[in-house]
Amino acid sequence: MVSKQEIECQDSVTEDLTRYVRYKRRLRKGSKVQLLNNGREGFPAMLQAIQEAESFIHIGSYIWRGDDVGWRFAETLCKKSRQGVIVRAVYDAVGCFDVDPLIFETMEVEGVQVVEYRPLKPWRPRWGLLRRNHRKILVVDNKVAFVGGLNLSMQHESKENGGENWRDAHVRFEGPAVNDLNRLFLNVWEKGKHTRRRLPRRPVVAAVQPANQSVSILSSNRFQRDIRTSYLHAIRQAHKSIWISNAYFVPDLRIRKALYQAAKRGADIRIILPSVSDIKMVAWAVRHLYGRLIKNGVRLFEWQGSMLHCKTAVIDDVWSTVGSSNLDHLSLRSNLEVNILVLDRTFGREVKDNFEKDLENCREFTLRDWQERSWWQRLRSWFFYGLRWIL
C-alpha cells in the first residue's frame, strides 16, 4: 500500500516538472516515446509502421524527393492503398518545387489521396512563397505517430545506403497525443482538398501501458505561436542547463534575453549549429549574433561534417522537444510547424546524451574567433541579418 508521504512526494515531483510547461492542459499522460537518430533509425521505423497499417495512414512532408527514399515510401503507400488502407498524403509546393511530379501522380493513380499545400499558382488568390507547411507527420491507425526533422529525401539517408547522412532527429510515440497530431494533419488536408465536409476525428487513444511519459503536441502558424511561447516559458524556468541543437538559429530579441537571464542564473547554455549550411544566407545571418550570445554566457558549437538539421532542445534534463521548428522568424511566426514536447527525465537524459555525443564532432566558436572575422565576413553577416524576416 502506498503511504501518504509517498503520494505527496509523487505529487510534488509532478508539480515540479509541470512548471516548465506553458500549456499544462495539453499534456497527455500515459505515452510511450522513442527517440530516433537520423534516417538510419527513422526511415525503417516509419516504413515498418506503414506496413503494419490496418485502417489509415496520414503522412506529410515538407520535402518529398523523387529519389530512392521518396520512392521507397511512395511504393509502400501504394501497396497499402491497394490492400484497402486509406492513405492521405500532403507535400509542400515550395519544398517540392523541383521534384518530378511523377511520384505524386503515381500515388494518385494507386488510390493515394494527395494534397499539394499552397500550389505556386500566381493567378490564384492568396498564393505566395511564404507560409509553407514545414511539418513532417506520420500517423498510422491513430495508434502510432512520428514527428521530427526528417524529410523524405536521400539527404537524410545513411552513407552506407548512398545518402548524405544529415544529422537529424525524429520521434516515434504512442498514446493519447497521437490523436492531437492526427487532428493537425486533417485540418491541413481538408483545406487542401477545399472540402467543407469534415472527416471524423478519431476518439482519443487509450494510454499505453505501462508507459508513463507525459507529452504535448505543439504547433505553429502565422496566427498561433505555441512553439515559441513554450520555448520562452521553459527557458525562463531553467536553472541548471539549456542545450539546443538547431539547424537555422536566428532567435528574436525576447528569446535571446531569456537565454541571457538564464545564464545569469547560472544555467549552462550550449547551442550546436551547423558549420556548413544548405541555406548559406541563414548561416551568415546568425553569425551576426555570435558575439552578443557569447558575451552573455551562451556557448556556441559548430557541427563539423555533414549538414546538421536537428531541431531539438533539453532544459534541466526534464523538458525536451523534437520537431520541425527552427528557431528563426519563418518557423516561429509564419510556417506551419509541429514539435513534440516530452516532460520526462529519462527521455531528457537520452536527448542530453545524444547532445554530448554530437559535441565530440563539434568545434567551439569563441569570442576570439568572432573578433578575428574579416571585414567581408562582418559585412555579409550584417547584411543578411537584416533580411532575417524572410530567411
PDB file of C-alpha atoms in Angstrom, residues 269-390:
ATOM      1  CA  ILE A 269      23.727  27.149 -22.064  1.00  0.00           C
ATOM      2  CA  ARG A 270      25.097  25.329 -25.101  1.00  0.00           C
ATOM      3  CA  ILE A 271      23.911  25.556 -28.685  1.00  0.00           C
ATOM      4  CA  ILE A 272      25.002  23.334 -31.576  1.00  0.00           C
ATOM      5  CA  LEU A 273      24.770  24.913 -35.022  1.00  0.00           C
ATOM      6  CA  PRO A 274      25.865  23.732 -38.479  1.00  0.00           C
ATOM      7  CA  SER A 275      29.276  24.893 -39.640  1.00  0.00           C
ATOM      8  CA  VAL A 276      28.151  24.357 -43.240  1.00  0.00           C
ATOM      9  CA  SER A 277      24.522  25.056 -44.072  1.00  0.00           C
ATOM     10  CA  ASP A 278      22.407  24.155 -47.077  1.00  0.00           C
ATOM     11  CA  ILE A 279      20.964  27.679 -46.777  1.00  0.00           C
ATOM     12  CA  LYS A 280      24.108  29.778 -46.522  1.00  0.00           C
ATOM     13  CA  MET A 281      22.266  33.075 -46.058  1.00  0.00           C
ATOM     14  CA  VAL A 282      20.819  31.861 -42.739  1.00  0.00           C
ATOM     15  CA  ALA A 283      24.257  30.737 -41.529  1.00  0.00           C
ATOM     16  CA  TRP A 284      25.694  34.144 -42.392  1.00  0.00           C
ATOM     17  CA  ALA A 285      22.817  35.910 -40.618  1.00  0.00           C
ATOM     18  CA  VAL A 286      23.179  34.034 -37.323  1.00  0.00           C
ATOM     19  CA  ARG A 287      26.917  34.739 -37.187  1.00  0.00           C
ATOM     20  CA  HIS A 288      25.997  38.394 -36.745  1.00  0.00           C
ATOM     21  CA  LEU A 289      24.653  37.367 -33.309  1.00  0.00           C
ATOM     22  CA  TYR A 290      27.572  35.183 -32.233  1.00  0.00           C
ATOM     23  CA  GLY A 291      29.387  37.955 -30.369  1.00  0.00           C
ATOM     24  CA  ARG A 292      26.345  39.031 -28.343  1.00  0.00           C
ATOM     25  CA  LEU A 293      25.467  35.452 -27.464  1.00  0.00           C
ATOM     26  CA  ILE A 294      28.986  34.538 -26.331  1.00  0.00           C
ATOM     27  CA  LYS A 295      29.427  37.737 -24.297  1.00  0.00           C
ATOM     28  CA  ASN A 296      26.200  36.927 -22.454  1.00  0.00           C
ATOM     29  CA  GLY A 297      27.204  33.427 -21.414  1.00  0.00           C
ATOM     30  CA  VAL A 298      25.961  31.297 -24.316  1.00  0.00           C
ATOM     31  CA  ARG A 299      28.457  28.712 -25.590  1.00  0.00           C
ATOM     32  CA  LEU A 300      28.291  28.027 -29.328  1.00  0.00           C
ATOM     33  CA  PHE A 301      29.451  24.857 -31.058  1.00  0.00           C
ATOM     34  CA  GLU A 302      29.618  24.269 -34.811  1.00  0.00           C
ATOM     35  CA  TRP A 303      28.919  20.788 -36.136  1.00  0.00           C
ATOM     36  CA  GLN A 304      31.683  19.515 -38.412  1.00  0.00           C
ATOM     37  CA  GLY A 305      30.926  17.384 -41.451  1.00  0.00           C
ATOM     38  CA  SER A 306      27.521  16.708 -42.962  1.00  0.00           C
ATOM     39  CA  MET A 307      24.652  19.147 -42.546  1.00  0.00           C
ATOM     40  CA  LEU A 308      23.157  19.390 -39.059  1.00  0.00           C
ATOM     41  CA  HIS A 309      19.365  19.524 -39.500  1.00  0.00           C
ATOM     42  CA  CYS A 310      18.238  18.851 -35.899  1.00  0.00           C
ATOM     43  CA  LYS A 311      15.575  20.850 -34.092  1.00  0.00           C
ATOM     44  CA  THR A 312      15.974  19.550 -30.547  1.00  0.00           C
ATOM     45  CA  ALA A 313      16.331  21.000 -27.067  1.00  0.00           C
ATOM     46  CA  VAL A 314      16.570  19.768 -23.485  1.00  0.00           C
ATOM     47  CA  ILE A 315      16.186  22.010 -20.450  1.00  0.00           C
ATOM     48  CA  ASP A 316      17.224  20.947 -16.935  1.00  0.00           C
ATOM     49  CA  ASP A 317      17.187  17.309 -18.142  1.00  0.00           C
ATOM     50  CA  VAL A 318      13.374  17.397 -17.827  1.00  0.00           C
ATOM     51  CA  TRP A 319      11.786  19.430 -20.631  1.00  0.00           C
ATOM     52  CA  SER A 320      12.634  18.175 -24.116  1.00  0.00           C
ATOM     53  CA  THR A 321      11.370  18.961 -27.584  1.00  0.00           C
ATOM     54  CA  VAL A 322      11.943  17.441 -31.019  1.00  0.00           C
ATOM     55  CA  GLY A 323      10.238  18.542 -34.202  1.00  0.00           C
ATOM     56  CA  SER A 324      10.256  20.518 -37.416  1.00  0.00           C
ATOM     57  CA  SER A 325      10.546  24.025 -35.988  1.00  0.00           C
ATOM     58  CA  ASN A 326      13.729  26.019 -36.285  1.00  0.00           C
ATOM     59  CA  LEU A 327      14.384  28.973 -34.020  1.00  0.00           C
ATOM     60  CA  ASP A 328      14.031  31.611 -36.715  1.00  0.00           C
ATOM     61  CA  HIS A 329      11.359  34.021 -37.903  1.00  0.00           C
ATOM     62  CA  LEU A 330       9.791  31.790 -40.559  1.00  0.00           C
ATOM     63  CA  SER A 331       9.361  28.807 -38.241  1.00  0.00           C
ATOM     64  CA  LEU A 332       8.200  30.684 -35.161  1.00  0.00           C
ATOM     65  CA  ARG A 333       5.917  33.245 -36.827  1.00  0.00           C
ATOM     66  CA  SER A 334       4.949  32.119 -40.321  1.00  0.00           C
ATOM     67  CA  ASN A 335       5.282  28.466 -41.330  1.00  0.00           C
ATOM     68  CA  LEU A 336       3.183  25.518 -40.258  1.00  0.00           C
ATOM     69  CA  GLU A 337       5.361  23.641 -37.771  1.00  0.00           C
ATOM     70  CA  VAL A 338       4.923  20.849 -35.242  1.00  0.00           C
ATOM     71  CA  ASN A 339       7.054  19.729 -32.296  1.00  0.00           C
ATOM     72  CA  ILE A 340       6.522  17.157 -29.605  1.00  0.00           C
ATOM     73  CA  LEU A 341       7.204  18.258 -26.038  1.00  0.00           C
ATOM     74  CA  VAL A 342       8.259  15.460 -23.691  1.00  0.00           C
ATOM     75  CA  LEU A 343       8.201  16.033 -19.937  1.00  0.00           C
ATOM     76  CA  ASP A 344      10.243  13.127 -18.674  1.00  0.00           C
ATOM     77  CA  ARG A 345      13.645  12.779 -17.024  1.00  0.00           C
ATOM     78  CA  THR A 346      14.565   9.525 -18.767  1.00  0.00           C
ATOM     79  CA  PHE A 347      13.850  10.920 -22.225  1.00  0.00           C
ATOM     80  CA  GLY A 348      15.556  14.184 -21.274  1.00  0.00           C
ATOM     81  CA  ARG A 349      18.731  12.331 -20.336  1.00  0.00           C
ATOM     82  CA  GLU A 350      18.608  10.458 -23.646  1.00  0.00           C
ATOM     83  CA  VAL A 351      18.390  13.728 -25.593  1.00  0.00           C
ATOM     84  CA  LYS A 352      21.234  15.116 -23.495  1.00  0.00           C
ATOM     85  CA  ASP A 353      23.376  12.003 -24.061  1.00  0.00           C
ATOM     86  CA  ASN A 354      22.927  12.430 -27.819  1.00  0.00           C
ATOM     87  CA  PHE A 355      23.884  16.090 -27.476  1.00  0.00           C
ATOM     88  CA  GLU A 356      27.088  15.145 -25.652  1.00  0.00           C
ATOM     89  CA  LYS A 357      27.962  12.640 -28.382  1.00  0.00           C
ATOM     90  CA  ASP A 358      27.368  15.329 -31.004  1.00  0.00           C
ATOM     91  CA  LEU A 359      29.713  17.681 -29.141  1.00  0.00           C
ATOM     92  CA  GLU A 360      32.534  15.257 -29.942  1.00  0.00           C
ATOM     93  CA  ASN A 361      32.073  16.201 -33.601  1.00  0.00           C
ATOM     94  CA  CYS A 362      31.865  19.936 -32.925  1.00  0.00           C
ATOM     95  CA  ARG A 363      34.257  22.851 -32.647  1.00  0.00           C
ATOM     96  CA  GLU A 364      33.506  25.572 -30.117  1.00  0.00           C
ATOM     97  CA  PHE A 365      33.258  29.036 -31.636  1.00  0.00           C
ATOM     98  CA  THR A 366      34.958  31.502 -29.285  1.00  0.00           C
ATOM     99  CA  LEU A 367      34.825  35.251 -28.841  1.00  0.00           C
ATOM    100  CA  ARG A 368      38.297  35.446 -30.351  1.00  0.00           C
ATOM    101  CA  ASP A 369      37.036  33.664 -33.484  1.00  0.00           C
ATOM    102  CA  TRP A 370      34.274  36.235 -33.761  1.00  0.00           C
ATOM    103  CA  GLN A 371      36.630  39.178 -33.287  1.00  0.00           C
ATOM    104  CA  GLU A 372      39.023  37.877 -35.954  1.00  0.00           C
ATOM    105  CA  ARG A 373      36.422  37.873 -38.733  1.00  0.00           C
ATOM    106  CA  SER A 374      37.387  39.683 -41.914  1.00  0.00           C
ATOM    107  CA  TRP A 375      35.643  42.893 -42.922  1.00  0.00           C
ATOM    108  CA  TRP A 376      33.877  40.958 -45.691  1.00  0.00           C
ATOM    109  CA  GLN A 377      32.507  38.378 -43.245  1.00  0.00           C
ATOM    110  CA  ARG A 378      31.275  41.154 -40.944  1.00  0.00           C
ATOM    111  CA  LEU A 379      29.558  42.996 -43.786  1.00  0.00           C
ATOM    112  CA  ARG A 380      27.976  39.831 -45.147  1.00  0.00           C
ATOM    113  CA  SER A 381      26.602  38.814 -41.730  1.00  0.00           C
ATOM    114  CA  TRP A 382      25.246  42.302 -41.073  1.00  0.00           C
ATOM    115  CA  PHE A 383      23.507  42.409 -44.452  1.00  0.00           C
ATOM    116  CA  PHE A 384      21.806  39.031 -44.234  1.00  0.00           C
ATOM    117  CA  TYR A 385      20.816  39.533 -40.603  1.00  0.00           C
ATOM    118  CA  GLY A 386      18.828  42.496 -41.872  1.00  0.00           C
ATOM    119  CA  LEU A 387      16.904  40.059 -44.095  1.00  0.00           C
ATOM    120  CA  ARG A 388      16.176  37.624 -41.244  1.00  0.00           C
ATOM    121  CA  TRP A 389      12.394  38.144 -41.564  1.00  0.00           C
ATOM    122  CA  ILE A 390      12.304  36.322 -44.901  1.00  0.00           C
TER     123      ILE A 390
END
